[in-house]
CSV table of C-alpha atoms and ligand atoms in Angstrom, one decimal:
chain,number,residue,atom,x,y,z
A,1,MET,CA,0.0,0.0,0.0
A,2,SER,CA,1.4,3.4,-0.9
A,3,ILE,CA,0.7,6.0,1.8
A,4,ILE,CA,1.0,9.6,0.7
A,5,PHE,CA,1.3,12.3,3.4
A,6,ALA,CA,-1.0,15.3,3.0
A,7,MET,CA,1.6,17.9,2.0
A,8,LYS,CA,1.4,21.7,2.1
A,9,THR,CA,3.1,23.5,-0.7
A,10,LYS,CA,2.7,27.1,-1.9
A,11,GLU,CA,-1.0,27.8,-1.2
A,12,ALA,CA,-3.4,28.3,-4.0
A,13,LYS,CA,-6.8,29.9,-3.4
A,14,PRO,CA,-10.1,29.2,-5.4
A,15,PHE,CA,-10.1,31.0,-8.7
A,16,VAL,CA,-13.9,31.3,-8.6
A,17,LYS,CA,-16.4,32.4,-6.0
A,18,TRP,CA,-18.7,29.5,-5.1
A,19,ALA,CA,-21.9,29.3,-3.1
A,20,GLY,CA,-21.1,27.1,-0.1
A,21,GLY,CA,-17.4,27.8,-0.5
A,22,LYS,CA,-15.5,26.7,2.6
A,23,GLN,CA,-12.9,29.5,2.8
A,24,ALA,CA,-14.1,30.5,6.3
A,25,LEU,CA,-14.0,27.0,7.7
A,26,VAL,CA,-11.2,25.4,5.9
A,27,ALA,CA,-8.7,25.4,8.8
A,28,ASP,CA,-11.2,23.5,11.0
A,29,ILE,CA,-12.1,21.1,8.2
A,30,VAL,CA,-8.4,20.3,7.3
A,31,ALA,CA,-7.6,19.9,11.0
A,32,ALA,CA,-10.4,17.2,11.3
A,33,MET,CA,-8.9,15.1,8.5
A,34,PRO,CA,-6.7,12.0,9.1
A,35,GLU,CA,-3.0,12.6,8.7
A,36,ARG,CA,-2.3,9.8,6.3
A,37,PHE,CA,-4.2,8.3,3.4
A,38,SER,CA,-3.5,7.1,-0.1
A,39,VAL,CA,-5.9,9.0,-2.4
A,40,TYR,CA,-8.0,12.0,-1.5
A,41,PHE,CA,-11.5,12.0,-2.9
A,42,GLU,CA,-13.7,15.1,-3.1
A,43,PRO,CA,-16.9,14.4,-5.0
A,44,PHE,CA,-18.6,17.8,-4.4
A,45,VAL,CA,-15.5,19.9,-5.1
A,46,GLY,CA,-17.1,23.2,-6.1
A,47,GLY,CA,-14.6,26.1,-5.7
A,48,GLY,CA,-12.0,23.7,-4.3
A,49,SER,CA,-11.1,25.7,-1.2
A,50,VAL,CA,-10.6,22.5,1.0
A,51,PHE,CA,-8.6,20.6,-1.7
A,52,LEU,CA,-6.4,23.6,-2.4
A,53,ARG,CA,-5.6,24.2,1.3
A,54,LEU,CA,-4.9,20.5,1.9
A,55,SER,CA,-2.9,20.1,-1.3
A,56,PRO,CA,-2.8,16.2,-1.1
A,57,GLY,CA,-0.4,14.2,-3.2
A,58,ARG,CA,-3.0,12.2,-5.1
A,59,ALA,CA,-6.5,13.3,-5.6
A,60,LYS,CA,-9.7,12.5,-7.5
A,61,LEU,CA,-12.0,15.5,-7.7
A,62,SER,CA,-15.5,15.6,-9.1
A,63,ASP,CA,-18.6,17.7,-9.2
A,64,ALA,CA,-22.0,17.4,-11.0
A,65,ASN,CA,-21.2,20.7,-12.7
A,66,GLU,CA,-19.5,19.6,-15.9
A,67,TRP,CA,-18.5,23.1,-17.0
A,68,LEU,CA,-16.7,23.7,-13.7
A,69,ILE,CA,-14.8,20.4,-14.0
A,70,GLN,CA,-13.8,21.2,-17.6
A,71,THR,CA,-12.5,24.6,-16.4
A,72,TYR,CA,-10.3,22.9,-13.8
A,73,GLN,CA,-8.9,20.6,-16.5
A,74,ALA,CA,-8.2,23.4,-18.9
A,75,ILE,CA,-6.4,25.4,-16.1
A,76,ARG,CA,-4.4,22.3,-15.2
A,77,ASP,CA,-3.4,21.7,-18.8
A,78,ASP,CA,-2.6,25.3,-19.9
A,79,TRP,CA,-3.4,28.0,-17.4
A,80,ARG,CA,-1.5,30.6,-19.5
A,81,ARG,CA,-3.8,30.0,-22.4
A,82,VAL,CA,-6.9,30.4,-20.3
A,83,ALA,CA,-5.4,33.6,-18.8
A,84,GLY,CA,-4.6,35.0,-22.2
A,85,LEU,CA,-8.1,34.4,-23.4
A,86,LEU,CA,-9.5,36.1,-20.2
A,87,ASP,CA,-7.4,39.1,-21.0
A,88,SER,CA,-9.2,39.6,-24.2
A,89,LEU,CA,-12.8,39.6,-22.7
A,90,PRO,CA,-14.2,43.1,-22.2
A,91,ASN,CA,-16.2,43.8,-19.0
A,92,THR,CA,-19.3,45.4,-20.4
A,93,LYS,CA,-23.0,44.4,-20.1
A,94,ALA,CA,-23.3,43.8,-23.8
A,95,ASP,CA,-20.2,41.5,-23.9
A,96,TYR,CA,-21.4,39.8,-20.7
A,97,LEU,CA,-24.8,39.0,-22.2
A,98,ALA,CA,-23.2,37.8,-25.5
A,99,ILE,CA,-20.8,35.5,-23.6
A,100,ARG,CA,-23.6,34.2,-21.4
A,101,ARG,CA,-25.6,33.3,-24.5
A,102,ILE,CA,-22.8,31.2,-25.8
A,103,GLY,CA,-22.9,29.1,-22.7
A,104,SER,CA,-20.8,26.0,-22.5
A,105,SER,CA,-21.6,24.8,-26.0
A,106,SER,CA,-19.3,23.9,-28.9
A,107,ILE,CA,-16.3,26.2,-28.5
A,108,ASP,CA,-12.7,25.4,-27.8
A,109,ARG,CA,-12.2,24.0,-24.2
A,110,PHE,CA,-9.8,26.8,-23.2
A,111,GLN,CA,-12.2,29.4,-24.5
A,112,ARG,CA,-15.0,27.7,-22.6
A,113,ALA,CA,-12.9,27.8,-19.4
A,114,ALA,CA,-12.1,31.5,-19.9
A,115,HIS,CA,-15.8,32.2,-20.3
A,116,PHE,CA,-16.6,30.2,-17.1
A,117,VAL,CA,-14.2,32.3,-15.0
A,118,TYR,CA,-15.3,35.5,-16.8
A,119,LEU,CA,-19.0,34.9,-16.0
A,120,ASN,CA,-18.1,34.1,-12.4
A,121,LYS,CA,-16.2,37.3,-11.9
A,122,THR,CA,-18.6,39.6,-13.7
A,123,CYS,CA,-22.0,38.2,-12.8
A,124,PHE,CA,-24.1,39.4,-10.0
A,125,ARG,CA,-22.6,38.3,-6.7
A,126,GLY,CA,-20.4,35.6,-8.3
A,127,LEU,CA,-23.2,33.1,-8.3
A,128,TYR,CA,-23.4,30.0,-10.5
A,129,ARG,CA,-27.0,29.4,-11.1
A,130,VAL,CA,-28.7,27.6,-14.0
A,131,ASN,CA,-32.3,27.1,-15.1
A,132,ARG,CA,-33.8,23.7,-15.8
A,133,LYS,CA,-32.3,23.7,-19.3
A,134,ASN,CA,-28.8,24.1,-17.6
A,135,GLU,CA,-28.5,27.6,-19.0
A,136,PHE,CA,-26.5,30.0,-16.9
A,137,ASN,CA,-29.0,32.8,-16.0
A,138,VAL,CA,-27.3,35.2,-13.5
A,139,PRO,CA,-27.6,38.9,-14.4
A,140,TYR,CA,-24.6,41.2,-15.1
A,141,GLY,CA,-22.9,42.5,-11.9
A,142,ALA,CA,-21.0,45.5,-13.2
A,143,TYR,CA,-17.9,45.0,-10.9
A,144,ASP,CA,-14.6,46.6,-11.7
A,145,ARG,CA,-12.2,43.9,-10.7
A,146,ARG,CA,-9.7,41.7,-12.3
A,147,TYR,CA,-10.7,38.3,-13.5
A,148,TYR,CA,-7.8,36.4,-12.1
A,149,ASP,CA,-4.5,36.7,-10.3
A,150,PRO,CA,-1.8,35.2,-12.5
A,151,GLU,CA,0.3,34.0,-9.5
A,152,ASN,CA,-2.7,32.3,-8.0
A,153,LEU,CA,-3.8,30.7,-11.3
A,154,GLU,CA,-0.3,29.3,-11.7
A,155,ALA,CA,-0.4,27.9,-8.1
A,156,VAL,CA,-3.8,26.3,-8.8
A,157,ALA,CA,-2.5,24.7,-12.0
A,158,SER,CA,0.5,23.3,-10.1
A,159,ALA,CA,-1.8,21.9,-7.3
A,160,LEU,CA,-3.9,20.2,-10.0
A,161,GLU,CA,-1.0,18.5,-11.8
A,162,ASP,CA,-1.7,15.0,-10.5
A,163,VAL,CA,-5.4,15.3,-10.1
A,164,LYS,CA,-7.9,13.0,-11.8
A,165,PHE,CA,-11.2,14.6,-12.6
A,166,THR,CA,-14.7,13.3,-13.3
A,167,SER,CA,-18.0,15.1,-13.6
A,168,GLY,CA,-21.3,13.7,-12.5
A,169,ASP,CA,-23.1,12.3,-9.5
A,170,PHE,CA,-21.2,11.7,-6.2
A,171,GLU,CA,-21.8,8.0,-6.3
A,172,CYS,CA,-19.9,7.5,-9.5
A,173,ALA,CA,-17.2,9.8,-8.3
A,174,ILE,CA,-16.2,7.4,-5.5
A,175,ALA,CA,-16.7,4.1,-7.4
A,176,SER,CA,-12.9,3.3,-7.1
A,177,VAL,CA,-12.3,4.3,-3.5
A,178,THR,CA,-10.4,1.8,-1.3
A,179,ALA,CA,-9.9,1.4,2.5
A,180,ASP,CA,-6.5,3.3,2.2
A,181,ASP,CA,-8.2,6.3,0.8
A,182,PHE,CA,-10.1,9.2,2.3
A,183,VAL,CA,-13.3,11.0,1.2
A,184,TYR,CA,-14.4,14.6,2.0
A,185,PHE,CA,-18.1,15.2,1.2
A,186,ASP,CA,-19.4,18.7,1.0
A,187,PRO,CA,-22.9,18.4,-0.5
A,188,PRO,CA,-25.3,21.3,-1.0
A,189,TYR,CA,-26.6,21.9,2.5
A,190,TYR,CA,-29.9,20.7,3.9
A,191,LYS,CA,-32.1,23.7,4.5
A,192,GLN,CA,-31.7,25.4,7.9
A,193,GLY,CA,-34.2,27.6,9.8
A,194,GLY,CA,-36.6,27.9,7.0
A,195,PHE,CA,-33.9,29.0,4.5
A,196,ALA,CA,-33.1,26.6,1.7
A,197,ASP,CA,-29.3,27.1,1.3
A,198,PHE,CA,-28.3,28.0,-2.2
A,199,ASN,CA,-29.0,24.9,-4.3
A,200,ARG,CA,-29.1,25.7,-8.0
A,201,TYR,CA,-25.6,24.7,-9.1
A,202,THR,CA,-27.1,22.1,-11.4
A,203,PRO,CA,-30.5,21.7,-13.3
A,204,SER,CA,-31.6,19.0,-10.9
A,205,GLN,CA,-31.4,20.2,-7.3
A,206,PHE,CA,-30.0,18.2,-4.4
A,207,ARG,CA,-33.1,17.1,-2.6
A,208,GLU,CA,-34.0,15.3,0.6
A,209,GLY,CA,-33.8,11.9,-1.3
A,210,ASP,CA,-30.2,12.8,-2.3
A,211,HIS,CA,-29.3,13.4,1.4
A,212,PHE,CA,-30.7,9.9,2.3
A,213,ARG,CA,-28.8,8.4,-0.6
A,214,LEU,CA,-25.6,10.1,0.6
A,215,ALA,CA,-26.1,8.9,4.2
A,216,ALA,CA,-26.6,5.3,2.8
A,217,VAL,CA,-23.3,5.6,0.8
A,218,CYS,CA,-21.5,6.8,4.0
A,219,ARG,CA,-22.8,3.9,6.0
A,220,GLU,CA,-21.7,1.5,3.2
A,221,LEU,CA,-18.2,3.1,3.1
A,222,ASP,CA,-18.0,2.8,6.8
A,223,ALA,CA,-18.8,-0.9,6.6
A,224,ARG,CA,-15.9,-1.3,4.1
A,225,GLY,CA,-13.5,0.6,6.4
A,226,VAL,CA,-13.2,3.7,4.2
A,227,ARG,CA,-12.7,6.9,6.2
A,228,TRP,CA,-14.8,9.9,5.4
A,229,LEU,CA,-15.6,13.4,6.7
A,230,LEU,CA,-18.8,15.2,5.8
A,231,SER,CA,-20.0,18.8,6.2
A,232,ASN,CA,-23.7,19.8,6.4
A,233,SER,CA,-26.0,22.1,8.2
A,234,ASP,CA,-26.6,21.5,11.9
A,235,THR,CA,-30.2,20.4,11.7
A,236,PRO,CA,-32.3,17.6,13.4
A,237,PHE,CA,-32.7,16.0,10.0
A,238,VAL,CA,-28.9,15.8,9.4
A,239,ARG,CA,-28.2,14.7,13.0
A,240,GLU,CA,-30.8,11.9,12.6
A,241,LEU,CA,-29.5,10.8,9.2
A,242,PHE,CA,-26.0,10.3,10.6
A,243,ASP,CA,-26.9,9.1,14.0
A,244,GLY,CA,-24.1,7.0,15.6
A,245,PHE,CA,-21.2,8.9,13.9
A,246,GLU,CA,-18.9,11.4,15.5
A,247,MET,CA,-20.3,15.0,15.1
A,248,ASN,CA,-18.8,18.4,15.9
A,249,ALA,CA,-20.7,21.7,15.5
A,250,ILE,CA,-18.9,24.7,14.0
A,251,SER,CA,-20.2,28.2,13.1
A,252,ALA,CA,-19.7,30.1,9.8
A,253,ARG,CA,-20.8,33.2,8.0
A,254,ARG,CA,-22.2,32.9,4.5
A,255,ASP,CA,-22.2,35.8,2.1
A,256,ILE,CA,-23.8,34.3,-1.0
A,257,ASN,CA,-27.5,34.5,-0.4
A,258,LEU,CA,-30.0,36.3,-2.6
A,259,LYS,CA,-32.5,37.0,0.2
A,260,SER,CA,-30.2,38.3,3.0
A,261,THR,CA,-26.7,39.8,2.7
A,262,LYS,CA,-25.1,37.8,5.5
A,263,ARG,CA,-26.4,35.3,8.0
A,264,SER,CA,-24.9,32.8,10.4
A,265,ILE,CA,-25.1,29.1,9.7
A,266,ASN,CA,-24.4,26.4,12.1
A,267,GLU,CA,-22.6,23.6,10.5
A,268,LEU,CA,-21.8,20.0,11.4
A,269,LEU,CA,-18.6,18.1,10.7
A,270,ILE,CA,-19.4,14.4,10.8
A,271,CYS,CA,-16.9,11.6,10.4
A,272,ASN,CA,-16.5,7.8,10.9
A,273,TYR,CA,-13.0,7.8,12.5
B,1,SAM,C1,-21.5,23.1,-1.0
B,1,SAM,S1,-20.9,23.1,-2.7
B,1,SAM,C2,-19.2,22.6,-2.5
B,1,SAM,C3,-18.4,23.7,-2.0
B,1,SAM,C4,-16.9,23.5,-2.0
B,1,SAM,N1,-16.5,22.6,-1.0
B,1,SAM,C5,-16.1,24.8,-1.9
B,1,SAM,O1,-15.4,25.0,-0.9
B,1,SAM,O2,-16.2,25.6,-2.8
B,1,SAM,C6,-21.7,21.7,-3.3
B,1,SAM,C7,-21.3,21.2,-4.8
B,1,SAM,O3,-22.1,20.0,-5.1
B,1,SAM,C8,-22.3,20.0,-6.5
B,1,SAM,N2,-23.4,19.0,-6.7
B,1,SAM,C9,-24.7,19.2,-6.6
B,1,SAM,N3,-25.4,18.0,-6.7
B,1,SAM,C10,-24.4,17.0,-6.9
B,1,SAM,C11,-24.4,15.6,-7.1
B,1,SAM,N4,-25.6,14.9,-7.1
B,1,SAM,N5,-23.2,14.9,-7.2
B,1,SAM,C12,-22.1,15.6,-7.1
B,1,SAM,N6,-22.0,17.0,-7.0
B,1,SAM,C13,-23.1,17.7,-6.8
B,1,SAM,C14,-22.6,21.4,-6.8
B,1,SAM,O4,-22.4,21.6,-8.2
B,1,SAM,C15,-21.7,22.2,-5.9
B,1,SAM,O5,-20.5,22.5,-6.5
């Protein structure tokens, strides 16, 4: 068995703003992880804040958002090309709407990645939200800021060098996990205090049934001796779902919410080790 130590190199930060991003909690989350494992799996990778902080040797990252995963791959393979394309995109409402219309369809994969980052940086509040036809539908944000930090994009590309990517449902993403590996699950959160946490990253939302399915997968991994850590909202529903596992409550501030500017969320870290 080849054990890889979780290594910290020059730290890269997420290159997109992502609803549910873990920047504020990342230190607690990483501290709760085992020190040694073989391959790191993160099937709801989103903006990647936890992966980038941990910077593990070998990793399999996945997300149901295919355009996001293609963007990671393009940055890993040639971040300079993505950066050069970003430099050529004007930040005006007319250009924004034209690029938004193109969507993730039949254009070169580096161009598509540049559009993904551009839309994230220029759209209202940096949200990724799609309609049922999977069309990105966030309005223009009119922000005067740069689309990327070259030094950071280079650090992200270097952190991604040995990463294997897939896109799709979390169950497929962990199909090859073994008892030497470790999985961090960060699903869209179960609603808390009457608020549904932001949940429109994909055309089909993550529903109660998906939370049941995820809990069943965690129990099955536990029976196979695979270690996992999971974040979710601190609610009676989640506590009941994972009854019997180790749970620790932590508190965080969220700043992507369309109804209120900022609110406190109590989160749970649940693990089987
Ligand atoms: C809470 S976010 C993850 C945030 C991430 N940890 C970060 O720090 O940016 C949840 C992610 O789950 C993805 N997702 C939604 N349904 C999914 C599914 N069935 N399987 C895998 N990923 C899914 C969304 O696209 C979103 O990126």
